[in-house]
mmCIF file of C-alpha atoms in Angstrom:
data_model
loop_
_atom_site.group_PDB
_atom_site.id
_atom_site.type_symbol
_atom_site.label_atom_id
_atom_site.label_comp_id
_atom_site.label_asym_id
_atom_site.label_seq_id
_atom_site.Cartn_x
_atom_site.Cartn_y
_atom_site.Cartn_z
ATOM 1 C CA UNK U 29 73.739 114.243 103.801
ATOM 2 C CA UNK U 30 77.101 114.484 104.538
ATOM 3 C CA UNK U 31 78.870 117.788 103.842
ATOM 4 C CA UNK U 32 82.865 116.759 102.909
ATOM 5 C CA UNK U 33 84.925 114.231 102.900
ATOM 6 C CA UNK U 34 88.517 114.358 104.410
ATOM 7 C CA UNK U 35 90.747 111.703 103.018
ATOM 8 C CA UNK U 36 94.528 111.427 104.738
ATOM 9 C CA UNK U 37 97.783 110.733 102.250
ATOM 10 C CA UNK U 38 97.877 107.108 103.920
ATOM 11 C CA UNK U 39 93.904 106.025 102.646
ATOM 12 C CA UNK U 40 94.209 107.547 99.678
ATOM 13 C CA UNK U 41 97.702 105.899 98.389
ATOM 14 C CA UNK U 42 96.706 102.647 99.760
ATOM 15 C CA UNK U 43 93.178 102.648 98.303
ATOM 16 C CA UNK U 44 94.868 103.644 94.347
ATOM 17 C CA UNK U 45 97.101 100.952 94.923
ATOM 18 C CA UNK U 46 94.332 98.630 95.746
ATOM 19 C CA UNK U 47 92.550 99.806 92.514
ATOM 20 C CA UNK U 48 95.941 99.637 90.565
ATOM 21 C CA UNK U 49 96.258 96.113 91.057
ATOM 22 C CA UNK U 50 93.488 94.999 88.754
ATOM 23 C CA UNK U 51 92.934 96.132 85.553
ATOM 24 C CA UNK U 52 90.465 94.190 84.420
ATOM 25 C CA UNK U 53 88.339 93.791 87.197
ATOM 26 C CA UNK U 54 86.660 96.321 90.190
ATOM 27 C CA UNK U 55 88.049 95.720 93.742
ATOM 28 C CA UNK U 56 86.873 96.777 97.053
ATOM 29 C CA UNK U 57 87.443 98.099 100.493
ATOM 30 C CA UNK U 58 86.177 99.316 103.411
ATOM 31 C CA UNK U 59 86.569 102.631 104.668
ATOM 32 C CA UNK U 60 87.590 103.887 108.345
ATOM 33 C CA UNK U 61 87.419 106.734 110.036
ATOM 34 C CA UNK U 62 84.880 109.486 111.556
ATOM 35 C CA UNK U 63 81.810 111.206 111.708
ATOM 36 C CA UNK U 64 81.785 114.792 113.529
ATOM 37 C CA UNK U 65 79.703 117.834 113.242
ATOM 38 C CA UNK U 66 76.501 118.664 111.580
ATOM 39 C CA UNK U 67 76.137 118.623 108.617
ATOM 40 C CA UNK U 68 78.915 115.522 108.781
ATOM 41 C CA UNK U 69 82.087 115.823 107.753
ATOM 42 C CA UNK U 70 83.113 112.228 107.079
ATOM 43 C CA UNK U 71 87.613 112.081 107.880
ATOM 44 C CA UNK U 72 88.644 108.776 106.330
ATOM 45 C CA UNK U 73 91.776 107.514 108.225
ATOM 46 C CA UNK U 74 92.219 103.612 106.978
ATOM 47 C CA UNK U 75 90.873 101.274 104.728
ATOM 48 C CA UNK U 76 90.521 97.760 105.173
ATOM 49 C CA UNK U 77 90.920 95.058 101.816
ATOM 50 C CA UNK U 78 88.399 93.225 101.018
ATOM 51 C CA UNK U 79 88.513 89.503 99.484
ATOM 52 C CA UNK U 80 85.543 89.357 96.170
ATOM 53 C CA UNK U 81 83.207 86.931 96.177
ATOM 54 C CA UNK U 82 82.532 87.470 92.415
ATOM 55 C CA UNK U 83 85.257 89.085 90.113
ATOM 56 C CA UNK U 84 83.892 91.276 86.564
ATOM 57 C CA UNK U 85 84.860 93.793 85.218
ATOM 58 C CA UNK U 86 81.676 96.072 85.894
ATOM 59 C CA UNK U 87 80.706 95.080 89.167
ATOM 60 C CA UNK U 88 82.039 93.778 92.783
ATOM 61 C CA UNK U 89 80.520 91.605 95.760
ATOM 62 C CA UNK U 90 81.721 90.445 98.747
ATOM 63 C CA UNK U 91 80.415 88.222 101.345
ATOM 64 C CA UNK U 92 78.419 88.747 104.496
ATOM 65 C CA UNK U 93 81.570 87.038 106.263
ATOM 66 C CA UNK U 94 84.229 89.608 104.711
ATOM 67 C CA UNK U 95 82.021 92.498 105.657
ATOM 68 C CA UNK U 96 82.000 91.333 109.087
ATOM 69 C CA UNK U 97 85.861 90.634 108.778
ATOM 70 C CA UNK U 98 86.366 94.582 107.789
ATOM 71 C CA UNK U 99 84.494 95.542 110.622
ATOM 72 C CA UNK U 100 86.664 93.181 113.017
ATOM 73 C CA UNK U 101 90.201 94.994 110.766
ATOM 74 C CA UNK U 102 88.352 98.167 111.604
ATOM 75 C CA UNK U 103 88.235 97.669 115.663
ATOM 76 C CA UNK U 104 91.892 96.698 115.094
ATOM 77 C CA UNK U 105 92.992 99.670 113.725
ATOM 78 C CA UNK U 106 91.210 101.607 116.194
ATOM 79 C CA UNK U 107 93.082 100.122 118.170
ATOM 80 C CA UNK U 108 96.721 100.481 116.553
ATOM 81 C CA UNK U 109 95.658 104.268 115.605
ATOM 82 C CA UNK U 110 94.545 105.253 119.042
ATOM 83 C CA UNK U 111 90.866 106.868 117.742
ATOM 84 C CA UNK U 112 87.483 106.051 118.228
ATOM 85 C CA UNK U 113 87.323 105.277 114.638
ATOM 86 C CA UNK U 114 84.514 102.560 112.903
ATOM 87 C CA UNK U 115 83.685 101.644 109.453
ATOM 88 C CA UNK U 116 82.332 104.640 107.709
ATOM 89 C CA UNK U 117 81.746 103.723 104.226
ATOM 90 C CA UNK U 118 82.858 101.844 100.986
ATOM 91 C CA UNK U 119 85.094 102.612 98.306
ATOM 92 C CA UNK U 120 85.666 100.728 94.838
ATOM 93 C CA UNK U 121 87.228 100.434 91.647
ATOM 94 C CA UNK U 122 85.970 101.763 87.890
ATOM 95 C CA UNK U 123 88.692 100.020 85.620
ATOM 96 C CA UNK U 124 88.418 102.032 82.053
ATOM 97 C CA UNK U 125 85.483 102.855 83.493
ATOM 98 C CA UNK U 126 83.887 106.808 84.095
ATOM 99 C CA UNK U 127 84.207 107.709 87.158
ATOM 100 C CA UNK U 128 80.223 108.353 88.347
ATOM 101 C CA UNK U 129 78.366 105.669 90.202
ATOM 102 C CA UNK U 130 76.384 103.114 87.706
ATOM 103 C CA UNK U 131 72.985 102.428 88.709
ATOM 104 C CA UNK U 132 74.091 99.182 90.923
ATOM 105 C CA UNK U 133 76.550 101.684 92.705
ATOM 106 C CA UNK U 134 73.793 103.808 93.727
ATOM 107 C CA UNK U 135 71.626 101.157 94.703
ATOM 108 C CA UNK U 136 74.161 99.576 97.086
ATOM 109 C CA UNK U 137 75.256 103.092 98.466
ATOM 110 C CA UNK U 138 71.532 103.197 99.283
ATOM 111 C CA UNK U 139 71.204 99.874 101.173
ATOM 112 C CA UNK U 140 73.957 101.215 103.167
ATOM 113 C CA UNK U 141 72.523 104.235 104.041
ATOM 114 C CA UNK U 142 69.152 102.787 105.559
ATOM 115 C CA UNK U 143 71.649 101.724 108.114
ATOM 116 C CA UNK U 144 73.851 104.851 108.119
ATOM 117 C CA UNK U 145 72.228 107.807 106.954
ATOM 118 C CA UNK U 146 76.389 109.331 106.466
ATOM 119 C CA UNK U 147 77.592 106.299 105.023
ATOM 120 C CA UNK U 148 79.779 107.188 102.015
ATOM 121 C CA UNK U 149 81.009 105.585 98.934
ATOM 122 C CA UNK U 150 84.349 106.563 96.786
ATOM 123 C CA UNK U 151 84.914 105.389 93.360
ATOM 124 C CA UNK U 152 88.471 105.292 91.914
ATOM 125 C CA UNK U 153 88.886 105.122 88.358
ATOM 126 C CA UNK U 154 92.257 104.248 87.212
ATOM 127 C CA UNK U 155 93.746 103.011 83.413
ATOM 128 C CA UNK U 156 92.353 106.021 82.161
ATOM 129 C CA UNK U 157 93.365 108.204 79.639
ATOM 130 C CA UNK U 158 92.631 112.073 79.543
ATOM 131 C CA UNK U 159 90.816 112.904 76.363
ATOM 132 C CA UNK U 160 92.803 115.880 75.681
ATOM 133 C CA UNK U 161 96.202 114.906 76.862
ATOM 134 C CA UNK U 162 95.946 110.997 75.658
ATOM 135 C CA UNK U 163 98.065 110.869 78.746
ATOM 136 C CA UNK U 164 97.099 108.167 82.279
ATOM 137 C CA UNK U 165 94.457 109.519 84.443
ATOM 138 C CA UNK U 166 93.604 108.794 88.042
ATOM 139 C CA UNK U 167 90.617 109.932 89.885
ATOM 140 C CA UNK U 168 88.291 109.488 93.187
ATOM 141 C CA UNK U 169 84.948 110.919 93.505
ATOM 142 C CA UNK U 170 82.762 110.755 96.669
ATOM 143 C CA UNK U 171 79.419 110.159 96.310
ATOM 144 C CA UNK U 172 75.697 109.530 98.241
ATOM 145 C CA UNK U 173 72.559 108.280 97.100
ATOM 146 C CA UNK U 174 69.563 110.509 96.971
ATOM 147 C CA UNK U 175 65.770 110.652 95.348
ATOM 148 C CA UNK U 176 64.518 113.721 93.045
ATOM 149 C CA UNK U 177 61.542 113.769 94.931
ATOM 150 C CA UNK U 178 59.238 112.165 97.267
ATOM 151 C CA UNK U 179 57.096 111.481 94.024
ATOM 152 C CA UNK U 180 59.778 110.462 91.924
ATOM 153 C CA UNK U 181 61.763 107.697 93.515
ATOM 154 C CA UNK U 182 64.500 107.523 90.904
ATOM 155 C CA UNK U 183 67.997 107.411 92.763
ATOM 156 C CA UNK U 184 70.606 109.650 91.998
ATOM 157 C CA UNK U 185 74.073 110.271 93.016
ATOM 158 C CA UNK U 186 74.814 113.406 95.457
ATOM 159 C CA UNK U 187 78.441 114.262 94.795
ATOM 160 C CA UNK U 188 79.913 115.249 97.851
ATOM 161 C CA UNK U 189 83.224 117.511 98.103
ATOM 162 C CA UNK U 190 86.617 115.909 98.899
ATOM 163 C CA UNK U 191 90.195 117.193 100.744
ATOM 164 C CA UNK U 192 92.995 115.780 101.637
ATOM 165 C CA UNK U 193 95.108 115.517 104.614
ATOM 166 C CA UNK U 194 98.903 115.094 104.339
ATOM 167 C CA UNK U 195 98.988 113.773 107.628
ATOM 168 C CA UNK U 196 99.052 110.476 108.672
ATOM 169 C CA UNK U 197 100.137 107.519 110.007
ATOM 170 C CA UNK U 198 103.534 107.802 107.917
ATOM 171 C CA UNK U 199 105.357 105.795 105.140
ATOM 172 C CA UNK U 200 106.324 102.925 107.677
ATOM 173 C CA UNK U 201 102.501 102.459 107.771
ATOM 174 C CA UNK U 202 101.975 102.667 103.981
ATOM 175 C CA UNK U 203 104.402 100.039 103.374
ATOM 176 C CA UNK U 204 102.544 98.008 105.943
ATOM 177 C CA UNK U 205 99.240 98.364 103.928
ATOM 178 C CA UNK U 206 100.869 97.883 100.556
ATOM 179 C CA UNK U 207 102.307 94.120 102.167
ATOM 180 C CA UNK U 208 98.692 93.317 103.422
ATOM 181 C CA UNK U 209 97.490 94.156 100.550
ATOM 182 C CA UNK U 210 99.918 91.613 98.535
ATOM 183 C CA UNK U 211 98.332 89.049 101.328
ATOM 184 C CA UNK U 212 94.561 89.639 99.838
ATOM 185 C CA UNK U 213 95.235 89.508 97.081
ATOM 186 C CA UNK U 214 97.195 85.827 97.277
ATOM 187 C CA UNK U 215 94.391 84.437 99.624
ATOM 188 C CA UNK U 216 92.123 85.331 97.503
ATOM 189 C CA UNK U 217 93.201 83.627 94.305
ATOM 190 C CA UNK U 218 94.108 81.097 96.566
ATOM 191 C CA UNK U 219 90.497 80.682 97.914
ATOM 192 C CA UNK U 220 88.969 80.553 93.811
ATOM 193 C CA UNK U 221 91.331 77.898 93.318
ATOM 194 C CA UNK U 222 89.868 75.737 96.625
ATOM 195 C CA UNK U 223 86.502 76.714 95.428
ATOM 196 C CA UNK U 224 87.114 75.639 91.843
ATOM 197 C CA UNK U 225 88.589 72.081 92.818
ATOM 198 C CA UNK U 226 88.214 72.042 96.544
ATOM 199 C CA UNK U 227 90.863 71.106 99.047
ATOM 200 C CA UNK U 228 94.077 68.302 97.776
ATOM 201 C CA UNK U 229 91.972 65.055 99.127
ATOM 202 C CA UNK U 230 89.221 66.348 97.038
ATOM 203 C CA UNK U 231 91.260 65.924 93.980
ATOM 204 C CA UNK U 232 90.677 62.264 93.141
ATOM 205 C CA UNK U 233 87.210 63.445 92.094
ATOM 206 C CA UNK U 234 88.345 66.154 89.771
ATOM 207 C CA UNK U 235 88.853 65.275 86.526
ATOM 208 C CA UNK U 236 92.662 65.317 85.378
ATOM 209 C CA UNK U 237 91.753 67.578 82.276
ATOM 210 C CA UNK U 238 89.423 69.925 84.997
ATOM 211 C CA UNK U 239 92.101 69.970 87.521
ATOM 212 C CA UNK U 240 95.142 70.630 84.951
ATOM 213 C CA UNK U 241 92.776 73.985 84.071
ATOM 214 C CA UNK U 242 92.434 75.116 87.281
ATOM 215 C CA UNK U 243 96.004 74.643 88.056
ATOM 216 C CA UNK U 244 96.947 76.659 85.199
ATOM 217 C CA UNK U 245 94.489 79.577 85.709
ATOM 218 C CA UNK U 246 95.713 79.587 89.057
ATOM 219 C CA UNK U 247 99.407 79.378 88.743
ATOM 220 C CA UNK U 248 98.932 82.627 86.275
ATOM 221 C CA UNK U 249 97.059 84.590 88.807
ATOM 222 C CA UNK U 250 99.722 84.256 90.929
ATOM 223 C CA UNK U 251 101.826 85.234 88.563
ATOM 224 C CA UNK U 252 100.173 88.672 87.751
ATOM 225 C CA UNK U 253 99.987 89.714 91.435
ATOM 226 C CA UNK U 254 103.531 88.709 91.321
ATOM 227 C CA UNK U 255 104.145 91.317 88.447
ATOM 228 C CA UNK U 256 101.805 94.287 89.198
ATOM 229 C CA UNK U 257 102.257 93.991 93.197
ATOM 230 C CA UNK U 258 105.371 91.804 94.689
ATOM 231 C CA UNK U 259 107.909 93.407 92.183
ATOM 232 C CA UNK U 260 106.951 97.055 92.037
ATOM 233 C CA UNK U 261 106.844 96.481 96.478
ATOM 234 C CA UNK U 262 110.275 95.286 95.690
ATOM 235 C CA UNK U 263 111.895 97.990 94.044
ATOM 236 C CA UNK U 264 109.860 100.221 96.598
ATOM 237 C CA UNK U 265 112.188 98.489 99.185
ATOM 238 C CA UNK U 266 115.050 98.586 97.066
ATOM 239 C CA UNK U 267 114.928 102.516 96.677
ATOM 240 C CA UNK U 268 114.533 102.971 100.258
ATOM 241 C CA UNK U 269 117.388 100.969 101.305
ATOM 242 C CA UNK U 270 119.542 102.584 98.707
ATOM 243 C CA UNK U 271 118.194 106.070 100.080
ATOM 244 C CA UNK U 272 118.894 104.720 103.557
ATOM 245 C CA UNK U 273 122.616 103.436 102.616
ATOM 246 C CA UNK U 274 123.089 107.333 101.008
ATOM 247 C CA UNK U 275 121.840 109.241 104.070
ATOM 248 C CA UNK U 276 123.883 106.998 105.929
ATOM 249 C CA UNK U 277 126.810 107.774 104.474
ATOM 250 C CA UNK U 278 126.223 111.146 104.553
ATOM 251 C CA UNK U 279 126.051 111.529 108.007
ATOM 252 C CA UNK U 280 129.016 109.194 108.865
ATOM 253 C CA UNK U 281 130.859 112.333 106.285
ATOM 254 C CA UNK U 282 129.456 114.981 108.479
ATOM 255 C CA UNK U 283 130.219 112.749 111.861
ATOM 256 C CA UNK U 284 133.863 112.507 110.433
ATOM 257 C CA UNK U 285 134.237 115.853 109.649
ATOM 258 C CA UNK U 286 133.214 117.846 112.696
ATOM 259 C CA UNK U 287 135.415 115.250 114.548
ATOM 260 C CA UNK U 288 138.500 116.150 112.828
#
């Protein structure tokens, strides 16, 4: 059983904005980073996106092939990050949801940990409201899956402790994830829409009525990722360029003056 988990500014941003994206529906990612010491101390570093093989609202899959894909983004950013770092666990979304594990969490934290005994899961529950406050609340737990007993197999979530590192691989890198993550998002709306109708020379089989649908559905998820992710990404780049221009200017001041 793992002891803590260490979660860095970049991971933790990136995964909220992940879970952000969807209100209606859970998402999910892959988490990576390290194992060291024992008892474990799991640090989280990354996350990879993952593209859902079945969308509700109380409940995400993903594919054999995506899981495999994570691990591939995960020997990547190795790679790009300079550390011996591997896929370490799972994290997911609870949309107006509590934040502790429902029974299907537990029992897919515990199929991953028959092959990892440290393998760790994170829940983020976002479009929350505090009860006392009335006012938005986010949250992350970490969590494992455990037995009561050897007699009593019922499983149960092991809460483990979190901190957080404000180090990182910097805003340049944040902005980097928050663009991928714009990318998953498209392909996979784009990749529902293929499966609904299948590819254009496919579409002389559809139904007119079937394929109009589609279309439609289609055209207005791309329009919601356009208006929870592409726009607020936009402004993002709009306030740092305006930041930019005003430190800019600044300095050119301060050139100017110790010149004269």
């Amino acid at each position: 059983m793992l002891s803590k988990v260490v979660l860095t500014k970049d991971a933790l941003l990136s995964c909220f904005a992940h879970a952000l994206s969807n209100e209606k529906e859970e998402v999910m990612g892959l988490l990576v980073g390290e194992f060291e010491g024992d008892p474990a101390v799991a640090t989280v570093w990354a996350m990879t996106f993952l593209i859902r093989s079945d969308k509700q609202s109380d409940r995400v899959e993903v594919s054999v092939e995506q899981m495999i894909a994570g691990q591939e983004e995960a020997e990547r950013l190795a790679q790009r990050h300079h550390r011996a770092i591997r896929v370490i666990g799972w994290y997911h979304s609870h949309p107006h949801i509590t934040i502790h594990p429902s029974h299907i969490d537990l029992a897919t934290q515990e199929s991953y940990q028959q092959l990892n005994k440290n393998f760790v899961g994170l829940i983020f529950s976002v479009y929350n409201d505090n009860s006392s406050t009335k006012q938005g609340c986010l949250q992350v737990t970490a969590f494992q899956s455990t037995t009561l007993s050897e007699t009593d197999r019922q499983i149960v979530a092991e809460y483990i402790p979190i901190s957080f590192l404000s180090t990182g691989a910097g805003e340049q890198h944040f902005m980097i994830r928050l663009i991928e993550l714009q990318q998953t998002l498209l392909k996979e709306e784009a990749i529902a829409f293929t499966a609904a109708v299948g590819k254009p020379d496919d579409w002389t089989t559809v139904h007119p009525l079937q394929l109009h649908h589609h279309s439609s559905v289609y055209l207005k998820s791309l329009c919601t990722v356009t208006d929870v992710g592409l726009l607020p990404l936009l402004h993002l780049i709009d306030c740092k360029i305006d930041r930019a221009q005003k430190e800019l200017a600044t300095l050119r001041q301060k050139l100017h003056s110790d010149g004269a």
